[in-house]
Coordinates of C-alpha atoms in Angstrom, one line a residue:
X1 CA -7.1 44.5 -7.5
X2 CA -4.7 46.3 -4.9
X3 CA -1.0 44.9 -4.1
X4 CA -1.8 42.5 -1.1
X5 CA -4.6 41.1 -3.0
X6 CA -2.2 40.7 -6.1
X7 CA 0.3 39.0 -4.0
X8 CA -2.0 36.9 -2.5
X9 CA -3.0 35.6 -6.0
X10 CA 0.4 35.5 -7.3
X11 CA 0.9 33.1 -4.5
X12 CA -1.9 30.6 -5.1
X13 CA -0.9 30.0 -8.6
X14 CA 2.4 29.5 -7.6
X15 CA 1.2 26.7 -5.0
X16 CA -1.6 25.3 -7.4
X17 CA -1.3 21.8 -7.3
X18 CA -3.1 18.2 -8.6
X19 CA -6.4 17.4 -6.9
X20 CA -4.1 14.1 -6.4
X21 CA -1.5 15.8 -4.4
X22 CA -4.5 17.7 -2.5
X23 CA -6.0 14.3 -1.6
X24 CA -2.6 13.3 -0.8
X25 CA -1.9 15.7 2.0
X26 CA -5.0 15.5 3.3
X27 CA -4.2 11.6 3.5
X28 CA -1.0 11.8 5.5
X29 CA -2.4 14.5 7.9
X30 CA -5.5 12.2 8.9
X31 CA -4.6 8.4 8.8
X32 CA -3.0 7.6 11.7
X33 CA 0.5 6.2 12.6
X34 CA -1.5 2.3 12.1
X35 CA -2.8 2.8 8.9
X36 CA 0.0 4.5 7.5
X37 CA 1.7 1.4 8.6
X38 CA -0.9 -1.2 6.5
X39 CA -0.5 1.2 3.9
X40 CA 3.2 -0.1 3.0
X41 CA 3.4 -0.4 -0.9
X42 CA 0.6 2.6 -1.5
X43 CA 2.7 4.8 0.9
X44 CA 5.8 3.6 -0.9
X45 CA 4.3 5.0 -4.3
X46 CA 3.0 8.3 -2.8
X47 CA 6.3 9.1 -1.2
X48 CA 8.5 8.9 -4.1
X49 CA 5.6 10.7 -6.4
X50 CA 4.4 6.9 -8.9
X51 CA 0.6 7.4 -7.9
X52 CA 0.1 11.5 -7.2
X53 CA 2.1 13.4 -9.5
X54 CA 4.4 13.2 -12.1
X55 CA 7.7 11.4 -11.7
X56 CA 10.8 13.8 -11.8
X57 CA 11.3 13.8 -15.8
X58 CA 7.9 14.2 -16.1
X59 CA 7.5 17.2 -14.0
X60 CA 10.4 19.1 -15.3
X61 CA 8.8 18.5 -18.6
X62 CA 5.3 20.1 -17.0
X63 CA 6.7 23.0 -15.5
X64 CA 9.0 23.7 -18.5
X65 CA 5.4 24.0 -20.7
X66 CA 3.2 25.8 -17.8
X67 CA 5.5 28.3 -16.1
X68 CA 7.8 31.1 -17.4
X69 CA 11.5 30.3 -16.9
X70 CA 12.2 32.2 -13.8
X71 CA 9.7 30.1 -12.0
X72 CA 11.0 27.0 -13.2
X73 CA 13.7 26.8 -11.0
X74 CA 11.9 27.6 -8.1
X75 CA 9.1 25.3 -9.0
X76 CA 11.6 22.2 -9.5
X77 CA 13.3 22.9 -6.2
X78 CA 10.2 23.0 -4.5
X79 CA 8.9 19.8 -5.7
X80 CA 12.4 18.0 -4.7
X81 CA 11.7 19.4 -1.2
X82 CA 8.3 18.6 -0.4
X83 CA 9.5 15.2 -1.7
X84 CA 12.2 15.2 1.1
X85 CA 10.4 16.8 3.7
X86 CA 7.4 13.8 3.4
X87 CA 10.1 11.1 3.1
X88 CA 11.9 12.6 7.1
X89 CA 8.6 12.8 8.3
X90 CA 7.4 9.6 7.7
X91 CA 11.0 7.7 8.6
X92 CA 10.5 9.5 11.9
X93 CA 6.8 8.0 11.5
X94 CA 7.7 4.4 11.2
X95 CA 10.1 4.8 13.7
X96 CA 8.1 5.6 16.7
X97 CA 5.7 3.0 15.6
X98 CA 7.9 0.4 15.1
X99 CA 9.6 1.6 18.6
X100 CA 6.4 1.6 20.4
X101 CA 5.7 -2.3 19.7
X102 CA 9.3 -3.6 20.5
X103 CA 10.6 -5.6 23.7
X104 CA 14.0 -5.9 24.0
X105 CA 16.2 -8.5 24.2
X106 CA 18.4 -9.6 26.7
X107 CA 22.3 -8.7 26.1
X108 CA 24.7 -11.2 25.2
X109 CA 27.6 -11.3 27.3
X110 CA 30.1 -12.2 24.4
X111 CA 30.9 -10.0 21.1
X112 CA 29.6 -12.1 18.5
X113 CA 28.2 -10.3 16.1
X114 CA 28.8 -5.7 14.6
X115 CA 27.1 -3.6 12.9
X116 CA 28.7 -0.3 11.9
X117 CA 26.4 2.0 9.9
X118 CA 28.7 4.4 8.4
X119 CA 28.9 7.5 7.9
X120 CA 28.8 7.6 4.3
X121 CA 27.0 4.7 3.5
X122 CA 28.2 4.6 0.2
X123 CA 31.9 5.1 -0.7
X124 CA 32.1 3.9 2.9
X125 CA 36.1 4.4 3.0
X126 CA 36.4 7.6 0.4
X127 CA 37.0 10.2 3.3
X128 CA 40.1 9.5 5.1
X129 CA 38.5 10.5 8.1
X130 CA 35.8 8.0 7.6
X131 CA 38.1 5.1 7.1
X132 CA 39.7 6.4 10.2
X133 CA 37.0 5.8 12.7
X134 CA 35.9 2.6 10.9
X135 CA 39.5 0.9 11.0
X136 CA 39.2 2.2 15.0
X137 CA 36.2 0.5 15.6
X138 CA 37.7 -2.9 13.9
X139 CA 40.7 -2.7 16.1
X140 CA 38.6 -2.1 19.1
X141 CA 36.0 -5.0 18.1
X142 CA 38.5 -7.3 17.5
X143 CA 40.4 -6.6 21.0
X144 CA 37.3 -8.3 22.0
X145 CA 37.2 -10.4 20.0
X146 CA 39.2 -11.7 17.2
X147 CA 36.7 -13.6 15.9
X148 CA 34.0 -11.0 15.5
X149 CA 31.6 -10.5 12.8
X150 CA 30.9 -7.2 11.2
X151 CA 28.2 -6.0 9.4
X152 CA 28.2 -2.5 7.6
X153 CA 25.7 -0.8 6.4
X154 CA 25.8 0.2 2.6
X155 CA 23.4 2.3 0.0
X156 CA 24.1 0.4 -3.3
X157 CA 27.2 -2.3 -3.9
X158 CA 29.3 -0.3 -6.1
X159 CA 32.0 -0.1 -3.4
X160 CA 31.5 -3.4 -1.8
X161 CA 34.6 -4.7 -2.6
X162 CA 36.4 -2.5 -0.3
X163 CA 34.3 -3.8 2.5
X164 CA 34.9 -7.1 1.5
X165 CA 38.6 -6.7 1.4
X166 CA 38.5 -5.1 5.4
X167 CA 36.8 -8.1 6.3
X168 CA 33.2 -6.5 6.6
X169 CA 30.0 -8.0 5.3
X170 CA 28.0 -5.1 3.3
X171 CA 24.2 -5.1 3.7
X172 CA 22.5 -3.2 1.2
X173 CA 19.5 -1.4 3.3
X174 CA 20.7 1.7 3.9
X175 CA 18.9 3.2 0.3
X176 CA 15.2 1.3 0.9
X177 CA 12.2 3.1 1.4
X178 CA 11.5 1.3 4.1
X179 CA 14.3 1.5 5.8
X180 CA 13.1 1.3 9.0
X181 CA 11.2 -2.0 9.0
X182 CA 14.1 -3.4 7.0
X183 CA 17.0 -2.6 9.8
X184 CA 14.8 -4.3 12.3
X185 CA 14.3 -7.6 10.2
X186 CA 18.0 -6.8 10.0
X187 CA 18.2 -6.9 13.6
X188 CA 16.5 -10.0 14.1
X189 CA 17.7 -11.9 11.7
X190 CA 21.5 -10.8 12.7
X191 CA 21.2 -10.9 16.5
X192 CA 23.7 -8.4 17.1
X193 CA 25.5 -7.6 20.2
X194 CA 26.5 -4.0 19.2
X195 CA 25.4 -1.2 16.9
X196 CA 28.0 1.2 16.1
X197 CA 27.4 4.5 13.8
X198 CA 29.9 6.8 13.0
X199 CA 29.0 10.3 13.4
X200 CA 31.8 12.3 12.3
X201 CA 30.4 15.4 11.1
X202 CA 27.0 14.2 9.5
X203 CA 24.5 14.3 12.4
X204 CA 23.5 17.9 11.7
X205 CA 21.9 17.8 8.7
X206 CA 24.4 20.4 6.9
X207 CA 25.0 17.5 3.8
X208 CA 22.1 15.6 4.1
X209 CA 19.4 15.8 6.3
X210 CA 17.5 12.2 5.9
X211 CA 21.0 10.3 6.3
X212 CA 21.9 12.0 9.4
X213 CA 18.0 10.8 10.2
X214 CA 18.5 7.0 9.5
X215 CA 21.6 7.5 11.6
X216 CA 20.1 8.6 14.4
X217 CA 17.3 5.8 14.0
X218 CA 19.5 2.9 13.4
X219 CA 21.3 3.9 17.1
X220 CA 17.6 4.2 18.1
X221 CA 16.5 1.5 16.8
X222 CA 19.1 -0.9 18.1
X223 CA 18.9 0.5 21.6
X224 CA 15.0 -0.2 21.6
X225 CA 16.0 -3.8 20.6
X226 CA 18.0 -4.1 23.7
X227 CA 21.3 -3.9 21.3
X228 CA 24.2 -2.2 22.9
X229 CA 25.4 0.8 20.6
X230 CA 26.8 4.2 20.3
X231 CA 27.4 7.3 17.9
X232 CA 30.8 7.7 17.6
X233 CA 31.9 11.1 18.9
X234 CA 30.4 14.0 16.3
X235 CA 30.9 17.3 16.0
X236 CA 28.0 19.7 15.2
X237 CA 27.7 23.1 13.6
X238 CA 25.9 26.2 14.6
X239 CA 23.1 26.3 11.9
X240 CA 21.9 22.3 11.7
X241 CA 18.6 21.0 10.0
X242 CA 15.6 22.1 12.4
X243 CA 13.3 19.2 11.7
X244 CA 16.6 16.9 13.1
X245 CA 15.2 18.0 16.6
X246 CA 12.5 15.5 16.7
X247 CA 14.7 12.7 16.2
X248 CA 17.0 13.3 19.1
X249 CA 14.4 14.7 21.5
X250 CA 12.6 11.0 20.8
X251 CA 16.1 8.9 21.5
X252 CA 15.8 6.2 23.3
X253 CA 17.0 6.6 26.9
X254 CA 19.6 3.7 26.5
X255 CA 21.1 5.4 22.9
X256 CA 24.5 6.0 23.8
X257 CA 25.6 9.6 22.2
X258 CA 29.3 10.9 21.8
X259 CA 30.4 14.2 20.7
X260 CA 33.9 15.5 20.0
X261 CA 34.4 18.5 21.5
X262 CA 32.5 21.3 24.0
X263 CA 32.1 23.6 21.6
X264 CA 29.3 20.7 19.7
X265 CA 28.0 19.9 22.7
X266 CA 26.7 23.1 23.7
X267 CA 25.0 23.6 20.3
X268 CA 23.6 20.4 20.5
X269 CA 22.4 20.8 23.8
X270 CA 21.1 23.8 22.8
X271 CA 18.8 22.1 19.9
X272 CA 17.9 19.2 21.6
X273 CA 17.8 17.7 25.0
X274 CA 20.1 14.8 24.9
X275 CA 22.2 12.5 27.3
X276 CA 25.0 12.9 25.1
X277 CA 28.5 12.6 26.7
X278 CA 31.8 14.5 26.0
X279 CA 34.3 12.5 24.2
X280 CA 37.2 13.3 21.9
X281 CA 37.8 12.0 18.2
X282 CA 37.1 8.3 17.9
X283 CA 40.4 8.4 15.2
X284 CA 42.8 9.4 18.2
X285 CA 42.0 5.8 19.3
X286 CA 43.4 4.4 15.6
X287 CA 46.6 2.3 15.7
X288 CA 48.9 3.6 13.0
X289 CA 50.5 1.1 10.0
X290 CA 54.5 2.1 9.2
X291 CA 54.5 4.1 6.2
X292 CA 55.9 3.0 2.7
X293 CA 59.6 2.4 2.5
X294 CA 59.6 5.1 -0.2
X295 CA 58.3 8.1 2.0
X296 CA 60.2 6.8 4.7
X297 CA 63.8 6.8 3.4
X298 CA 63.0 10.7 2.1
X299 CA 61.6 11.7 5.5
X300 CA 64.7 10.4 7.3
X301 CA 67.5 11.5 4.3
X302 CA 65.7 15.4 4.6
X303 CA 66.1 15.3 7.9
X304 CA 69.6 13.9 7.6
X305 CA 70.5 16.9 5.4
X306 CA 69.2 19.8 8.4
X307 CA 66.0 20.0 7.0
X308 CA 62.2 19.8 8.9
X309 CA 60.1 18.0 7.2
X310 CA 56.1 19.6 7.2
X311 CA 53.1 18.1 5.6
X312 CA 50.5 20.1 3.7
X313 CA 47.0 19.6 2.7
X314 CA 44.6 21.4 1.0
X315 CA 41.1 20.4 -1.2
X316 CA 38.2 22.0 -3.0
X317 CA 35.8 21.6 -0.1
X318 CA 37.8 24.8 1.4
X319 CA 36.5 26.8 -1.5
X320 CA 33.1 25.7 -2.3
X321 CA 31.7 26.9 -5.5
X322 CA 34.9 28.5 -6.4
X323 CA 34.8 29.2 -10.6
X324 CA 38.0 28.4 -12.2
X325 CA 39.8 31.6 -12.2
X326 CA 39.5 31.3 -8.9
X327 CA 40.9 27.7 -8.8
X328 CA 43.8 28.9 -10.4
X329 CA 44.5 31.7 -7.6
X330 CA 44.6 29.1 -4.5
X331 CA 46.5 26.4 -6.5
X332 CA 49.0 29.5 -7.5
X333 CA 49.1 31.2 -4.0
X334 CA 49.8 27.9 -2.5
X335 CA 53.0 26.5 -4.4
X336 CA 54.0 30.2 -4.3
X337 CA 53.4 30.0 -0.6
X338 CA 55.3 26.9 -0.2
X339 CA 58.0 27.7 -2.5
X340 CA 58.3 31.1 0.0
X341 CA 58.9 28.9 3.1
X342 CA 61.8 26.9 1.4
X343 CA 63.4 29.3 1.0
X344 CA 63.0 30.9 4.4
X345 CA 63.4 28.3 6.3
X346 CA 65.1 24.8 6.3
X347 CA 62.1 22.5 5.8
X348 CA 60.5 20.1 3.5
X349 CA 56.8 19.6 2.6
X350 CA 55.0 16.5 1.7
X351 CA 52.6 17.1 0.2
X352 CA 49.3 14.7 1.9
X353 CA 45.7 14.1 0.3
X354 CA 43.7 12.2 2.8
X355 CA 40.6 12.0 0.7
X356 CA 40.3 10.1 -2.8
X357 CA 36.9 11.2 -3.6
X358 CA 36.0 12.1 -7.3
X359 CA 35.4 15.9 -7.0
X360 CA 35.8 16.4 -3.6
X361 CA 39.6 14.7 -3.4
X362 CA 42.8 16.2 -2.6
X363 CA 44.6 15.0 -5.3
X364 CA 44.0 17.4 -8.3
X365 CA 44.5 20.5 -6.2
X366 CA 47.9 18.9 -4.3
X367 CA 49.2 17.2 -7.8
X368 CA 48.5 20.7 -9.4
X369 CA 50.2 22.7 -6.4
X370 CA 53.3 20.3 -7.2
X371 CA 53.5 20.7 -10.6
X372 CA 54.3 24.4 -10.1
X373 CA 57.4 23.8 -7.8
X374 CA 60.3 24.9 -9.9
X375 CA 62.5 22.2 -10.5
X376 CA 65.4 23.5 -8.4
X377 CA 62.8 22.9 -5.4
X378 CA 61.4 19.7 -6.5
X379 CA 63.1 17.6 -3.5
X380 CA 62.4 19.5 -1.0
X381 CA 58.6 19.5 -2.0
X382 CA 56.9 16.1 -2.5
X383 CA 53.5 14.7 -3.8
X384 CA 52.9 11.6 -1.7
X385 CA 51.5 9.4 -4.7
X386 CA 49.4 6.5 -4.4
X387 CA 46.2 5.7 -2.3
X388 CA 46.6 5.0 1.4
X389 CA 44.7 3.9 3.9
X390 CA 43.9 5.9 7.2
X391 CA 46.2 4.1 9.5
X392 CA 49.3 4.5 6.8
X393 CA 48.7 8.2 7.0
X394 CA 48.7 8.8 10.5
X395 CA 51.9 6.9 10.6
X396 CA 53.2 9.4 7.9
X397 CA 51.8 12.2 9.6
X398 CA 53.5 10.9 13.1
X399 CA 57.1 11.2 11.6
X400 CA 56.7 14.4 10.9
X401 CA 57.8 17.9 12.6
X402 CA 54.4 19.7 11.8
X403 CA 51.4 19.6 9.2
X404 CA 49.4 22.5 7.6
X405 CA 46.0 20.8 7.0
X406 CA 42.6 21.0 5.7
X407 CA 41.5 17.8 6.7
X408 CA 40.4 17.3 10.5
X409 CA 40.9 13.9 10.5
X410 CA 45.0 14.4 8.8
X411 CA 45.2 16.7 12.2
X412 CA 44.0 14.5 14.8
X413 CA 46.4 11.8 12.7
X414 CA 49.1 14.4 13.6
X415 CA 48.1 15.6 16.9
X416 CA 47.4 11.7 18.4
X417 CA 51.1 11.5 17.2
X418 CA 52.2 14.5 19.1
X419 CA 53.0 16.4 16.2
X420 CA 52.1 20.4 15.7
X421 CA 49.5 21.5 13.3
X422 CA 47.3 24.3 12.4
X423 CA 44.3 23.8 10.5
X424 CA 42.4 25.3 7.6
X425 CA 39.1 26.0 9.2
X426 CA 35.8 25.0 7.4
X427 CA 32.3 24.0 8.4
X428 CA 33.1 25.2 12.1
X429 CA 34.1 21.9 13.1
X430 CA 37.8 22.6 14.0
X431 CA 37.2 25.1 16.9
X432 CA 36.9 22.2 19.1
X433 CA 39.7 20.4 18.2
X434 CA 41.8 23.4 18.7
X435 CA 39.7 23.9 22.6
X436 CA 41.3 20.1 23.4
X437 CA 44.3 21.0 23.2
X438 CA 44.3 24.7 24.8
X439 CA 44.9 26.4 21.6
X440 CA 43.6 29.4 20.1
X441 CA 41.0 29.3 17.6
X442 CA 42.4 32.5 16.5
X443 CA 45.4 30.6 14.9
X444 CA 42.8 28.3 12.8
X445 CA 43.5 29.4 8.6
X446 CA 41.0 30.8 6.7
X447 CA 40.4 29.4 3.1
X448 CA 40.4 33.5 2.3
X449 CA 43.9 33.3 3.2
X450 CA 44.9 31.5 -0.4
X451 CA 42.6 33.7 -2.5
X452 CA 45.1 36.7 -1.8
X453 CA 48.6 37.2 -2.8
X454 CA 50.7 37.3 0.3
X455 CA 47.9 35.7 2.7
X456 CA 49.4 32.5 3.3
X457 CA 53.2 32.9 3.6
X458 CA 53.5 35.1 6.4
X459 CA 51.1 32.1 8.3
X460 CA 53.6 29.2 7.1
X461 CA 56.6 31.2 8.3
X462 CA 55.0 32.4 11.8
X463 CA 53.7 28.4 12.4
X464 CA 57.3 26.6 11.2
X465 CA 58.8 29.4 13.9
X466 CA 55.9 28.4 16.5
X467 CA 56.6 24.3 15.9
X468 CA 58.6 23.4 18.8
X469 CA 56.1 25.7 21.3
X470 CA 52.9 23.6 19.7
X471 CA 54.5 20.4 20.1
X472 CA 55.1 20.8 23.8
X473 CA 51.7 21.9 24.8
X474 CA 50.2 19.5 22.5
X475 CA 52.5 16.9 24.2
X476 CA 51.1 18.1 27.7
X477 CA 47.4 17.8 26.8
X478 CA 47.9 14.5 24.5
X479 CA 47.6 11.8 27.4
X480 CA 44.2 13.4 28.6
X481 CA 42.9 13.6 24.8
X482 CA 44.0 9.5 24.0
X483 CA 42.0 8.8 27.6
X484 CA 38.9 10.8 26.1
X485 CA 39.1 9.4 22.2
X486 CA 38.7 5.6 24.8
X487 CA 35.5 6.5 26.2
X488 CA 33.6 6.0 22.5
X489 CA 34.4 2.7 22.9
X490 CA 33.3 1.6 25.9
X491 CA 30.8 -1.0 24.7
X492 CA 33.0 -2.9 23.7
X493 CA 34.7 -3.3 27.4
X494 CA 31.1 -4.5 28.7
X495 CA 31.7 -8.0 26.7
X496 CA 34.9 -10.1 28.4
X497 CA 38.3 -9.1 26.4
X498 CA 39.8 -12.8 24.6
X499 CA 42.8 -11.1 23.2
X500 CA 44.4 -7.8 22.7
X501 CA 45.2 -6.4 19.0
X502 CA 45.8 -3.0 20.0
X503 CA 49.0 -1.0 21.5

């Protein structure tokens, strides 16, 4: 046997599968959209592997007897993504079908009735940033109408509570296999006025690739229905999920789509033909809450004493899979970075997490980066303890005289307040922040800066010597920026205004 033909054969065994699955493929690529449909519960089954092949315990269990360990991997992860890849195909599926048979409604002329699907349809408030552009679009709602009811979109009830407590009504759809059919009985059954999803930085594909699909359908959907809606301004990065491009070359002409800044715009433009519009951040449109008395007083008696008073944020996201010595080095480099500035310069630094996540939180790295001020600096850097919600923070972050932060959303809290900041750059979504305001991507951090001894000080230093500069050209684009951040929410000022809860 020569090499090619060896290769070839080492690949067939690889891709050997159950006459089941066989059958199976050959299923999907000849029914047509119709029967597919009929085929509800069957199609259920075959998608999430309970009639063709083994469920996921089983299979790992399989594989572990049939193939030698270095395969096992590979096998596992290729099960898992055939899985996913037949699940986005046929949610595009039902979508166009569903699509194709729906008149729509005539539009209310009164805001009666929300829906928000969020962005993270299951901590819902977690990310800062999230709870951010969901608190916007209540404030917004509500200037329409008080009396508004709002739906929001959840996968699972652990963390209904916290939509309960915000006054929203959690429907649990989000997770279903058929999602699809189950948002438009939704839709009927509601009879909502507007569909709002919050795109933040998830309509790419880069976390999750099927959300960021049910996103894009639920906007879809709605506007198919006749439902006024919108996708919150998103950003989007330069390598996004391919198959993604079918859903937005298929929108709906009336889907209304926002994104954040030029730079996403061009790259989405790029992938996909769209009629998306330029917007800014829908959180530079969030009405800040006065910060605890606590934080307060210390902002006011620092400042009292000749000192600035700077925020900082940092989080593991920055330095994804990082091992622990590593962990160590930023946590170390930081304080030691901080601890450098005080005694440079007369600030402060409040320390600010602005996501309470389990494992992908601020808190453990920020607590940890405290714990290492020496006590002879322990009032002039401060852990802000306790959870708050978005609208506290950004009325933290706007007393302020600049912030150092990892978090895009803890910036545009800053920045909608005036205030300086530079920004830790991840997931290239903060180049077009910086482009709003006419600064220089150039000055964005790198997470590489913490991982070396001295790479963060001189940065602090050059930026607390740069504050009063930032704040002034910041101040000269801010007007244009708050006017842009409006436009996501223009839906809202198609139904008649009652009363007016924002300022």
């Amino acid at each position: 046997m020569d090499a090619s033909r060896g290769q070839a054969a080492g690949r067939r065994r690889f891709h050997i599968r159950h006459p089941a699955r066989l059958h199976f493929r050959r299923g999907l690529s000849s029914a047509s959209g119709a029967d597919r449909a009929e085929r509800g519960p069957v199609r259920h089954r075959a998608r999430h592997g309970q009639n063709h092949f083994p469920k996921g315990k089983q299979m790992r269990k399989l594989i572990k007897k049939i193939l030698p360990a270095p395969l096992r991997q590979r096998a596992v992860k290729y099960i898992e993504r055939r899985r996913r890849d037949i699940a986005f195909r046929q949610l595009f599926d039902d979508l166009q079908a569903l699509k194709a048979g729906m008149k729509p409604a005539a539009a209310g002329d009164r805001l009666s009735r929300l829906l928000i699907v969020a962005g993270d349809p299951i901590r819902l408030f977690g990310s800062l940033g999230d709870d951010a552009m969901i608190t916007a679009t209540l404030q917004h709602a509500r200037a329409s109408n008080p009396d508004v009811e709002i739906d929001i979109l959840v996968d699972g009830m652990d963390y209904a509570d916290s939509a309960y407590q915000r006054g929203f009504v959690p429907v649990d759809i989000f997770g279903k296999p058929d999602f699809i059919k189950a948002l438009a009985q939704q839709f009927a059954t509601r009879q909502y006025d507007s569909v709002v999803v919050v795109g933040a930085d998830v309509m790419d594909g880069y976390y999750h690739p099927l959300v960021s699909a049910k996103l894009l359908a639920s906007a879809d959907l709605a506007a198919a229905a006749g439902i006024k809606n919108v996708i919150l301004g998103f950003s989007f990065n330069e390598t996004p999920h391919a198959p993604l491009a079918m859903f937005y070359r298929s929108l709906h002409p009336e889907c209304a789509l926002k994104v954040r800044d030029t730079i996403s715009l061009e790259r989405l433009q790029t992938f996909a033909k769209t009629n998306a519009a330029l917007v800014s951040d829908s959180a530079f449109s969030l009405v800040p809450s006065e910060p605890d008395e606590g934080t307060r007083s210390w902002i006011a008696r620092k400042r009292a004493e000749g000192y600035r008073v700077m925020g900082f944020n940092l989080h593991p996201m920055l330095f994804k899979n990082a091992d622990h010595a590593q962990t160590e080095a930023v946590i170390r480099h930081a304080a030691e970075a901080l601890q450098f500035a005080v005694d440079a310069r007369p600030v402060c630094w409040l320390l600010i997490p602005h996501d309470y996540r389990d494992n992908v939180g601020d808190q453990a790295y920020l607590k940890a980066i405290a714990e290492r001020v020496p006590a002879s600096r322990t009032d002039r850097v401060r852990y802000l303890d306790g959870k708050w919600s978005a609208p506290v923070l950004k009325g933290v972050a706007g007393q302020l005289d600049g912030l150092v932060s990892g978090r895009m959303h803890l910036a545009i809290a800053a920045l909608g307040k005036g205030v300086p900041a530079i920004c830790i750059a991840y997931q290239g979504k903060f180049e077009g922040l910086y482009q709003h305001f006419g600064l220089s991507a150039a000055d964005l951090l790198s997470p590489s800066s913490f991982l070396t001894q001295d790479g963060i000080k001189s940065a602090l230093i050059e930026f607390i010597d740069q504050s009063d500069e930032i704040r002034e050209n910041v101040g000269k684009k801010l007007p244009e920026i708050l006017a842009m951040s409006k436009r996501n929410f223009q839906l809202f000022e198609t139904f008649p205004a009652r009363a007016s809860v924002l300022s």
